[in-house]
Short mmCIF file of C-alpha atoms in Angstrom, two decimals:
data_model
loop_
_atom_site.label_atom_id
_atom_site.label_comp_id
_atom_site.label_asym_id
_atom_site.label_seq_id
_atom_site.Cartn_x
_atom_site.Cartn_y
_atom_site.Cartn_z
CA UNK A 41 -53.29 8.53 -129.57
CA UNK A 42 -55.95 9.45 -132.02
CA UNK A 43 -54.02 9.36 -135.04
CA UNK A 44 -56.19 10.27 -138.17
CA UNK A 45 -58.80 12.57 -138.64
CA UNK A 46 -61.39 13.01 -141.39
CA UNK A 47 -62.43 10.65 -144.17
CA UNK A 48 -59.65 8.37 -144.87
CA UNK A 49 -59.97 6.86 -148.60
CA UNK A 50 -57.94 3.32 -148.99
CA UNK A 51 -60.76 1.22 -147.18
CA UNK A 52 -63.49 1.53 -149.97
CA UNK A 53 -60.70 0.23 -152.61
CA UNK A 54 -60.70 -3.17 -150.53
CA UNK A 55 -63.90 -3.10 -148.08
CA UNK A 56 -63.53 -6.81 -146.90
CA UNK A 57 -59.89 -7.26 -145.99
CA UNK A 58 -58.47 -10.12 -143.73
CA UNK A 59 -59.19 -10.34 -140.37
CA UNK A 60 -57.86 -12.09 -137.61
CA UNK A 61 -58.84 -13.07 -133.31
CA UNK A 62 -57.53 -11.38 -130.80
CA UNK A 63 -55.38 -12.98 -128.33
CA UNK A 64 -56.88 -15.36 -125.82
CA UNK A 65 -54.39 -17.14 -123.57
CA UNK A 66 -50.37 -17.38 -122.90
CA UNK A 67 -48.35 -18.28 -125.60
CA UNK A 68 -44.30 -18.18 -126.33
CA UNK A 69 -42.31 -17.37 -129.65
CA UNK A 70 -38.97 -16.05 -130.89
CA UNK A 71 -39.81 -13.08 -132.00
CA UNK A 72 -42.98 -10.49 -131.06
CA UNK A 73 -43.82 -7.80 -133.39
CA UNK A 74 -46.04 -5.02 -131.66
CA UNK A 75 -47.60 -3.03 -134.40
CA UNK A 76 -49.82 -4.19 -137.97
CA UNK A 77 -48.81 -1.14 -139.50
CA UNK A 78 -46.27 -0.69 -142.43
CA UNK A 79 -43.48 -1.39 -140.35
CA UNK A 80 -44.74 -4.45 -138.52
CA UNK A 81 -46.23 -5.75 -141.76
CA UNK A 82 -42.68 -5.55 -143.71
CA UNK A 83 -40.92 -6.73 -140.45
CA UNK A 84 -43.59 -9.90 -140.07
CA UNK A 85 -43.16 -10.54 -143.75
CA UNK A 86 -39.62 -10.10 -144.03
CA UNK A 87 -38.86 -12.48 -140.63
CA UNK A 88 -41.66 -15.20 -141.93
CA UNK A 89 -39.06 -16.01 -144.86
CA UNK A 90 -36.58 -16.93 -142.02
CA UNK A 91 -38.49 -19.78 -140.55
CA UNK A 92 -38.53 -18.53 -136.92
CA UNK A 93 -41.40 -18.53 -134.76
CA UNK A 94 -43.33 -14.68 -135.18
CA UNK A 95 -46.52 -13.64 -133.42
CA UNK A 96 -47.35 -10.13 -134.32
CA UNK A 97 -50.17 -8.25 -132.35
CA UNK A 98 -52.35 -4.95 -132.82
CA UNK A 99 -54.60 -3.07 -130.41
CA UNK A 100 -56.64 -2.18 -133.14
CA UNK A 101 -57.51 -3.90 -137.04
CA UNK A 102 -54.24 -4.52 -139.73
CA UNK A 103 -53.57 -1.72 -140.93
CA UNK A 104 -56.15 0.75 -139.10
CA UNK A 105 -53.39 3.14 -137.66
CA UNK A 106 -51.10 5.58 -139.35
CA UNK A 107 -50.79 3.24 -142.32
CA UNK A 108 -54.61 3.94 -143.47
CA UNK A 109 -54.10 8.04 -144.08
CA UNK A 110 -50.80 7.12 -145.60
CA UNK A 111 -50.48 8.77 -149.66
CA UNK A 112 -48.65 5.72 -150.79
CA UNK A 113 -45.48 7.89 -152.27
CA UNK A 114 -42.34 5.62 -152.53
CA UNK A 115 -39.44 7.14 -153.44
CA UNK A 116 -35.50 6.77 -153.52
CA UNK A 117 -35.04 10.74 -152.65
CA UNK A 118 -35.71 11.75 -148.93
CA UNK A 119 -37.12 14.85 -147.54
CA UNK A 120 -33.25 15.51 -146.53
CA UNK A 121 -31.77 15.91 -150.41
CA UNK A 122 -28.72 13.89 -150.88
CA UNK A 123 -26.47 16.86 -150.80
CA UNK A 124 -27.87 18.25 -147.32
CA UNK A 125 -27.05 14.29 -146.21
CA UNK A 126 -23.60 14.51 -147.02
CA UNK A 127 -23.13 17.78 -145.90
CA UNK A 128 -24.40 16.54 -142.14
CA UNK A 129 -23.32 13.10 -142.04
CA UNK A 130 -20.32 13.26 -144.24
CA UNK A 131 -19.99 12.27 -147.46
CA UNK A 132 -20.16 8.54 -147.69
CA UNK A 133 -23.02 7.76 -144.92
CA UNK A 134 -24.93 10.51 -146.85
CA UNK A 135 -24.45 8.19 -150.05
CA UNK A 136 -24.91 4.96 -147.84
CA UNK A 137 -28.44 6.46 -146.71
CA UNK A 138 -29.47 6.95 -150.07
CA UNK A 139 -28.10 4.17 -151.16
CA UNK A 140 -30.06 2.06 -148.74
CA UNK A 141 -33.59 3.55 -149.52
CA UNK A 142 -32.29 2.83 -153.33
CA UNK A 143 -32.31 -0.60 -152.15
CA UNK A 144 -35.31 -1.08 -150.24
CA UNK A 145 -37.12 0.40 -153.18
CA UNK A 146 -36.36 -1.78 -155.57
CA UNK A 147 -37.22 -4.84 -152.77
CA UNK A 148 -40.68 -3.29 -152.27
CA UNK A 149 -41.17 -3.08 -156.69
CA UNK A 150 -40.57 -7.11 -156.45
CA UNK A 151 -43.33 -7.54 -153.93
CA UNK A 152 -46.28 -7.90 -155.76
CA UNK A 153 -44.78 -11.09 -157.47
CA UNK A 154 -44.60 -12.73 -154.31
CA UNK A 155 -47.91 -11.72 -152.26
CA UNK A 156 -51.13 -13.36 -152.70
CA UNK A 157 -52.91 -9.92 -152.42
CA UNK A 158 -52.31 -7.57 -154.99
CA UNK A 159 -50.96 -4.62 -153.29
CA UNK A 160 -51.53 -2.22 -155.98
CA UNK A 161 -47.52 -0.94 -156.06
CA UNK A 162 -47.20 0.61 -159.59
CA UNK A 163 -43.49 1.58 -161.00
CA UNK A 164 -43.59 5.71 -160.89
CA UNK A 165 -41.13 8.31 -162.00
CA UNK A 166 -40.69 11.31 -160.12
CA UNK A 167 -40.49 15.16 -160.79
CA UNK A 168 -39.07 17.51 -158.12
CA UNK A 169 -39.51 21.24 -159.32
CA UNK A 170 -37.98 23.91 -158.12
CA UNK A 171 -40.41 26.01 -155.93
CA UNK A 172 -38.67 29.32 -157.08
CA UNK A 173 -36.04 30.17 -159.61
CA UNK A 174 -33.84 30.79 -156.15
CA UNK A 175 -34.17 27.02 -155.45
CA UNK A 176 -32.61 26.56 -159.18
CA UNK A 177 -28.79 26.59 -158.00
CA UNK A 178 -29.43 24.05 -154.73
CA UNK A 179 -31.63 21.79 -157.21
CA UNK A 180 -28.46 21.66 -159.84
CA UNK A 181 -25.72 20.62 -157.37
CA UNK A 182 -28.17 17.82 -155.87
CA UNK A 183 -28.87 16.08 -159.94
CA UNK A 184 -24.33 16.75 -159.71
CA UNK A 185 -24.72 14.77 -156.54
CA UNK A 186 -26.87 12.27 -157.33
CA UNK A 187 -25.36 11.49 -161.05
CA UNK A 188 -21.67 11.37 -159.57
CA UNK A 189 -23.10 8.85 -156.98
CA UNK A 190 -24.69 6.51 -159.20
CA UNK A 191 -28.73 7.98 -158.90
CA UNK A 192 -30.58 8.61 -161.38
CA UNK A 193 -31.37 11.88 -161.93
CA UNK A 194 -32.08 14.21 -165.47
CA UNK A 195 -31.89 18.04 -164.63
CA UNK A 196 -34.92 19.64 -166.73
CA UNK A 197 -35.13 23.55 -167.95
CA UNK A 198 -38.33 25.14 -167.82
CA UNK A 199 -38.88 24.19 -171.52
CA UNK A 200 -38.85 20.43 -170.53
CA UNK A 201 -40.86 20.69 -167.83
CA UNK A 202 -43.65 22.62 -169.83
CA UNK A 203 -43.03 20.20 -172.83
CA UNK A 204 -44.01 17.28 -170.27
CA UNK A 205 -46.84 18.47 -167.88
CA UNK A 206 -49.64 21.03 -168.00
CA UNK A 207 -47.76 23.71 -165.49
CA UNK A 208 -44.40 25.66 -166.08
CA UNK A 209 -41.68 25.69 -163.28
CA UNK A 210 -37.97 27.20 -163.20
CA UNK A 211 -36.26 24.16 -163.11
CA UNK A 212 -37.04 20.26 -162.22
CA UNK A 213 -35.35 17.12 -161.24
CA UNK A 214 -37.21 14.02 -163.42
CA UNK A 215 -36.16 10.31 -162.21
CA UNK A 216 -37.07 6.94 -162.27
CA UNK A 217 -37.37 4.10 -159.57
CA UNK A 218 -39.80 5.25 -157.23
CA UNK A 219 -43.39 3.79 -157.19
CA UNK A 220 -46.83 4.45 -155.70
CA UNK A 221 -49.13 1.99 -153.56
CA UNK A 222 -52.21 1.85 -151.70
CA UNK A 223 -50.82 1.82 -148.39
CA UNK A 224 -53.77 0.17 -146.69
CA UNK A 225 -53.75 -3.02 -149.26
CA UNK A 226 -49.98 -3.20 -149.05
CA UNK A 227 -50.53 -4.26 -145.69
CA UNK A 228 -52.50 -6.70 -145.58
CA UNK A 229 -50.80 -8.14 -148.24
CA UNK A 230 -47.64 -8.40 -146.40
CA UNK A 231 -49.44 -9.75 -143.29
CA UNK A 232 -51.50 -12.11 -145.32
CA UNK A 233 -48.79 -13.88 -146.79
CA UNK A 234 -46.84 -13.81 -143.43
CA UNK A 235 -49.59 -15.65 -141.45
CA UNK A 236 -49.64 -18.26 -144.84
CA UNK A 237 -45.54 -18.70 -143.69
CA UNK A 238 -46.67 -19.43 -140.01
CA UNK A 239 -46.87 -16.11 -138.72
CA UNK A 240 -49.27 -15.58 -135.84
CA UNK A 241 -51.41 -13.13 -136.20
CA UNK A 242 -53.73 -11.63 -133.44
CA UNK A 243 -55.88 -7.86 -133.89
CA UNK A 244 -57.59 -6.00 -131.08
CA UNK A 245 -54.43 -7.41 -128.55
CA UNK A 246 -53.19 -4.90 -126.85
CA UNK A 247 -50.23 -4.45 -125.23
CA UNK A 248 -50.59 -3.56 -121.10
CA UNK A 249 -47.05 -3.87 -120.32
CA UNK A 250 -43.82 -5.06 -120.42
CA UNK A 251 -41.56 -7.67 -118.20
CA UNK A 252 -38.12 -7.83 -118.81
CA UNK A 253 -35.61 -10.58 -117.63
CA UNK A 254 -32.30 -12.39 -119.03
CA UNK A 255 -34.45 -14.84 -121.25
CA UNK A 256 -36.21 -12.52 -123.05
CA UNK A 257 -39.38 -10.53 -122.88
CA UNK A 258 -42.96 -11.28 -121.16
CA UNK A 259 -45.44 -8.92 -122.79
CA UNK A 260 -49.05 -9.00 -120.81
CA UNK A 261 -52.00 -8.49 -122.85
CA UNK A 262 -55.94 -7.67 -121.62
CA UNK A 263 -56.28 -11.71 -122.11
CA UNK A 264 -53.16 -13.51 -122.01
CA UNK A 265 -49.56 -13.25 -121.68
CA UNK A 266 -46.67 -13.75 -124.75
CA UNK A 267 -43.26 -14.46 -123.78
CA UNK A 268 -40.54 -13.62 -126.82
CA UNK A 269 -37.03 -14.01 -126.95
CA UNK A 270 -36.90 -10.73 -129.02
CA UNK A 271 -39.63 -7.91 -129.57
CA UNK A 272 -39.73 -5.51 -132.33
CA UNK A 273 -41.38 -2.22 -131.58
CA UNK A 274 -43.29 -1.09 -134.59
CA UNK A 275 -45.88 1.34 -133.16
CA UNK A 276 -45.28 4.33 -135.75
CA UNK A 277 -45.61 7.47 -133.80
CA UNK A 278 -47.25 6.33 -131.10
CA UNK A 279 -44.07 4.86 -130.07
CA UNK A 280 -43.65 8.87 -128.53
CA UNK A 281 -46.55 7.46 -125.94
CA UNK A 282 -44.07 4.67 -124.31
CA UNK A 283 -40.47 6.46 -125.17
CA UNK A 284 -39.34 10.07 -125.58
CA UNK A 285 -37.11 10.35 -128.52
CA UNK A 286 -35.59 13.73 -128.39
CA UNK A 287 -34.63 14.30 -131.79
CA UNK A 288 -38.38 13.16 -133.18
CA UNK A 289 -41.18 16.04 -134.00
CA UNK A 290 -45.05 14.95 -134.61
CA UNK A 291 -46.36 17.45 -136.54
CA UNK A 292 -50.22 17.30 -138.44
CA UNK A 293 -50.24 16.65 -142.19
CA UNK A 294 -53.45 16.57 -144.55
CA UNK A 295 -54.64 15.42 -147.84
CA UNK A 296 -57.34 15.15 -150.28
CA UNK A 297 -58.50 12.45 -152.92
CA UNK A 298 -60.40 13.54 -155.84
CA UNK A 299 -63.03 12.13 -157.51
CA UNK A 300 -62.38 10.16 -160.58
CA UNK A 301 -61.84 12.33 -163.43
CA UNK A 302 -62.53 11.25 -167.12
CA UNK A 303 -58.96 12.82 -168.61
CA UNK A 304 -55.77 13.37 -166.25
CA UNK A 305 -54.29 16.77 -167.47
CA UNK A 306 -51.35 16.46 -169.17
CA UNK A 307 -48.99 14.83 -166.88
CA UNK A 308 -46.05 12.61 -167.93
CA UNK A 309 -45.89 9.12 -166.92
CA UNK A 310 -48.42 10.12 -164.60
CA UNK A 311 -45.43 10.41 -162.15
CA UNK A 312 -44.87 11.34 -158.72
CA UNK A 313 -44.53 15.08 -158.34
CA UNK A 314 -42.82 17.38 -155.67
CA UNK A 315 -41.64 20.44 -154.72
CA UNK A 316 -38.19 21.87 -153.02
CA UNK A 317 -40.35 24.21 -150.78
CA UNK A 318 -40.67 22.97 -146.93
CA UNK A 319 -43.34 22.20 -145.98
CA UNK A 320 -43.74 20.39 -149.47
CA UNK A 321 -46.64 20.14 -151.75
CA UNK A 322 -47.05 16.51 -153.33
CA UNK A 323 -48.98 15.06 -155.91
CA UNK A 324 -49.83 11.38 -157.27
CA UNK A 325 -52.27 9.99 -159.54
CA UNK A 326 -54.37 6.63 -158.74
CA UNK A 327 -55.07 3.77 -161.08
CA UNK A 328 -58.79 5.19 -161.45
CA UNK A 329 -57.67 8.74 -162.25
CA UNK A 330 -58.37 10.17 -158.74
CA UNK A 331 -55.55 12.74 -158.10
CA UNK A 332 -54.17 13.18 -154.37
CA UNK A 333 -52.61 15.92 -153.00
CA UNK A 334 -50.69 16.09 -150.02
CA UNK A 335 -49.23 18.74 -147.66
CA UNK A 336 -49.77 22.25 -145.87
CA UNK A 337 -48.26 20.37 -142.26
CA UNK A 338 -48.89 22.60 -139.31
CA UNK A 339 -47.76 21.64 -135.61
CA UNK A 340 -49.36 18.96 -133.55
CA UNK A 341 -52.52 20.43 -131.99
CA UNK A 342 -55.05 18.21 -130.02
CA UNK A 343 -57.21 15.97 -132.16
CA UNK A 344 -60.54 17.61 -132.04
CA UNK A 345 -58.82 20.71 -133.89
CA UNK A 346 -57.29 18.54 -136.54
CA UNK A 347 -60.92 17.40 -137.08
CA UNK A 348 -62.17 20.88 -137.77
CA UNK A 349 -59.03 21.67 -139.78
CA UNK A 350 -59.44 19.08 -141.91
CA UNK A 351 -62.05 20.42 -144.13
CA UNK A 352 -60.36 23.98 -144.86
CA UNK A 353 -56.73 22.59 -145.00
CA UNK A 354 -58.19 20.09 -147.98
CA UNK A 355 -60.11 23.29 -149.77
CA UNK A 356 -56.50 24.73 -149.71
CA UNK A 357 -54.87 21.51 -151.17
CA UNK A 358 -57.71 21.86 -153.59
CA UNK A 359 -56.88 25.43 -154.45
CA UNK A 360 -52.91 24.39 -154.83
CA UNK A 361 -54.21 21.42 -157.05
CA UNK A 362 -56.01 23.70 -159.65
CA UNK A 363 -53.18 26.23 -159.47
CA UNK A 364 -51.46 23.41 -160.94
CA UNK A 365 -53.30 21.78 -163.02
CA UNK A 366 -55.50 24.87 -164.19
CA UNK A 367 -57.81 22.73 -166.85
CA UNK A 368 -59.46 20.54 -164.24
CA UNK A 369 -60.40 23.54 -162.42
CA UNK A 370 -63.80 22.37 -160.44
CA UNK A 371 -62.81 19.28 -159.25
CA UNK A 372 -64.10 18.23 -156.16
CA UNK A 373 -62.64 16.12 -153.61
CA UNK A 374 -64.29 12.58 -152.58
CA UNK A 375 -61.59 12.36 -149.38
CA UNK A 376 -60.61 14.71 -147.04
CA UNK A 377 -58.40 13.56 -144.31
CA UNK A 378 -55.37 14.53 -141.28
CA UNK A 379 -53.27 12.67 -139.56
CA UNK A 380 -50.39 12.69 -137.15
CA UNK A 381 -46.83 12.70 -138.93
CA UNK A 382 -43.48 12.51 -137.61
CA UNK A 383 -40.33 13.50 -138.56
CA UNK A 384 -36.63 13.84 -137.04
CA UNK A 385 -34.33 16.92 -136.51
CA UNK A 386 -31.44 15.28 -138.15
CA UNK A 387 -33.48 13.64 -141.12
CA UNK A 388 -33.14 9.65 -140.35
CA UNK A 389 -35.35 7.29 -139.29
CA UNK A 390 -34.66 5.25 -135.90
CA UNK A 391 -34.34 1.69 -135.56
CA UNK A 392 -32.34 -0.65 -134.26
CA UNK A 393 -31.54 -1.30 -130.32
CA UNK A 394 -32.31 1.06 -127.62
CA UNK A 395 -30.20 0.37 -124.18
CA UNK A 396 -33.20 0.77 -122.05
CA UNK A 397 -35.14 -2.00 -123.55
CA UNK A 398 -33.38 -5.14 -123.46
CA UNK A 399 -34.11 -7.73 -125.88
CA UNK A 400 -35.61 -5.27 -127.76
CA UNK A 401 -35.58 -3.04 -131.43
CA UNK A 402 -37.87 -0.20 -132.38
CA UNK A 403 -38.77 0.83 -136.29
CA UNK A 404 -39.36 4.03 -136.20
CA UNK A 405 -40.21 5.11 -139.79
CA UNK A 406 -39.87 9.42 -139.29
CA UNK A 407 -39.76 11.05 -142.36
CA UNK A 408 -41.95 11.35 -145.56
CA UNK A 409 -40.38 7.91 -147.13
CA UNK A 410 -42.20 5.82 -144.09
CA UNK A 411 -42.72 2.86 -146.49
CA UNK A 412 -38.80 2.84 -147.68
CA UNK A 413 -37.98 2.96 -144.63
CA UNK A 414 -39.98 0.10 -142.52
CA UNK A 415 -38.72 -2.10 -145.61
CA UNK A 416 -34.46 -1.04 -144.68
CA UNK A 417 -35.81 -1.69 -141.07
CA UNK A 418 -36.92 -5.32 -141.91
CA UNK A 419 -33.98 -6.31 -143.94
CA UNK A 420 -31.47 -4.62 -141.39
CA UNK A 421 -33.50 -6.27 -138.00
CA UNK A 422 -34.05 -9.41 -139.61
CA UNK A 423 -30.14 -9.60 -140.57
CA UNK A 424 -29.18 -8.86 -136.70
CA UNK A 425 -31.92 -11.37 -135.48
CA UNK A 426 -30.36 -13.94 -137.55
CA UNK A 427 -26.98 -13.21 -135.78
CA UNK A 428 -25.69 -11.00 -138.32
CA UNK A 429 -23.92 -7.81 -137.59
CA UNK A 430 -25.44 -4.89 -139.70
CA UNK A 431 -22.98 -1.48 -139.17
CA UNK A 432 -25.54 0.62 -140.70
CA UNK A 433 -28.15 0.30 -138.31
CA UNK A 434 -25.53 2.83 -135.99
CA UNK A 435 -26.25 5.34 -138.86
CA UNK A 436 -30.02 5.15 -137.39
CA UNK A 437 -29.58 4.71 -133.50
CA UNK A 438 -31.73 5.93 -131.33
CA UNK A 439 -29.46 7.09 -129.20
CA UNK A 440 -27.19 9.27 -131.58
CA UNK A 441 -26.29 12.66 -131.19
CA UNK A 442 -27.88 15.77 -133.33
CA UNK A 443 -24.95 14.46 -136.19
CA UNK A 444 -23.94 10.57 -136.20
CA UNK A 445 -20.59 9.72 -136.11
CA UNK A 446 -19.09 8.92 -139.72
CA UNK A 447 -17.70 5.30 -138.02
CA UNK A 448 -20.74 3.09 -139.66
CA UNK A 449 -20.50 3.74 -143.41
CA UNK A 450 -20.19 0.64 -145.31
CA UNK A 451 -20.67 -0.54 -148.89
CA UNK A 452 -23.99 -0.68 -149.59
#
């Protein structure tokens, strides 16, 4: 699957990464991770600190897949709002969700104390504002929602909001917690410092197929074979390739980087910002004053259309960017890209088991909170590797129904 399109903009900011051989050979270990993307890298980081044997492969460099046109938004709030959560899921697997991408949040902010890489995660606020003044009432009851729960969450008037940034909007929701990274450093970061734990590490391996039997699993590469115990799946959306999940959509997303500008406009905290309309508009700032700007998703079309798209879907971002921020009016955009993005019908990731594949777990990280949710993934599969039982991944199954069943809430 060709899954990016245009000029994608994290590789300049660290042109001479690690790299690593490609298979050559047969080799055994506990666990196999398939996939050096944000999932595998938080998985193969995550399982390194357990002392088991990991060999992770990738058919193509760390990090070169959906993980390089990530926008590097990490966030406690989901593209599902808390309240539309507990109004699917029920109440307290609603606040369990949350609560676990709370969680994983703060786990990804401690990172950069223990990678040898910098990964370039920055503590961020966030502002949601409401798209309209009829998104005002929905926007109130989810800051009720998220206050009685424990979130944080400040409900902002107009006034505010035009006190604190250079644009006016009906109403906002301004928190604290989330972050921003670059996506394609965070990475290798991860993987770095897994291989330095004894992690096996092996690019341009890929995966032919698959042989299952009561031991474990015998995965044949174009130069060797790798027998596992266990396997974790973390192929992104190209997982839709091997398995049809029913409930997932891919969809095309774009986005644009500007060029650096001398003064940000005025823009507080220089936090993440976002909008209740869907499709959303998003915006982030980078440590060199570049600006990106995220959004206008259309439905999956081959490749060679995304390519042409690219170009006029980024001169719209542009145009939403200056509507914005009208004082920087000119800018021009260094990075135009597209990509592939997934989502789900319901709103949740998958991970966990799947009762075709035995010996086997998948990460699938659907949503826009991809990075949250590879790091619940690792925490919750490393847990169940290490023999312990972990109700929430049912909350994620890939083999629920349209609404889970209310049986797996648990204190998280």
């Amino acid at each position: 699957m060709k899954l990016n399109s245009g000029q994608l903009p994290w590789g300049s900011s660290f042109p001479n990464p690690p790299s690593y051989p490609a298979l050559e050979g047969d080799i055994t270990c506990d666990c196999l991770i398939v996939g050096g993307g944000m999932g595998g890298a938080m998985s193969s980081y995550r399982l390194s600190l357990s002392g088991a044997d990991i060999v992770l492969i990738d058919k193509r460099a760390i990090g070169d897949g959906s993980s390089h046109a990530n926008t590097g938004l990490l966030q406690i709030a989901n593209d599902k709002s808390l309240t539309a959560c507990m109004n699917t899921f029920g109440e307290a697997n609603g606040v369990l969700f949350y609560k676990l991408c709370q969680q994983a949040a703060r786990r990804i902010l401690e990172l950069p104390d223990k990678l040898n890489i910098d990964p370039h995660i920055i503590p961020r606020s966030s502002l949601l504002y409401a798209s309209t003044p009829e998104d005002v009432p929905a926007l109130r009851l989810e800051h009720e929602n998220l206050v009685s729960h424990g979130f944080d969450s400040e409900f902002w008037g107009q006034d505010k909001v035009s006190s604190h940034y250079a644009f006016s909007k009906p109403a906002a929701l301004y928190s604290k917690g989330d972050a921003e990274t670059n996506p394609f450093r965070t990475v290798h970061s991860l993987i770095d410092k897994a291989r330095d734990n004894g992690v096996r590490i092996y690019e341009h391996t890929r995966a032919r197929h698959y042989e299952y039997s009561a031991e474990g699993v015998t995965c044949i590469t174009g130069n060797g074979r790798i027998f596992a115990k266990k396997v974790i799946f973390a192929m992104g959306y190209e997982t839709q390739e091997m398995k049809k999940d029913r409930g997932a959509e891919l969809i095309n997303t774009y986005a644009i980087m500007t060029k650096p500008l001398d003064h940000l406009p005025k823009w507080h905290e220089r936090s993440l910002i976002w909008e209740t309309a869907r499709p959303y508009l998003y915006f982030r700032t980078t440590p060199d004053n570049r600006i990106i700007a995220g959004g206008k998703d259309e439905p999956l079309t081959d490749p060679e259309r995304r390519d042409i798209r690219v170009l006029s879907q980024g001169q719209r971002l542009l145009e939403e960017l200056e509507a914005l921020f009208p004082e920087i009016r000119g800018i021009e955009a260094e990075y135009s890209w597209g990509a592939v993005f997934g989502s789900t019908r319901d709103g949740l990731p998958y991970m966990g088991p799947h009762p075709e594949y035995p010996h086997c777990y998948f990460i699938e990280g659907y949503g826009g909170n991809g990075t949250v949710y590879s790091m619940i993934a690792a925490e919750l599969l490393a847990d169940t590797l290490a023999g312990k039982y972990r109700p929430e991944l049912e909350l994620f199954s890939l083999t629920r129904s349209s609404k889970p069943s209310p049986s797996p809430a648990v204190q998280a």
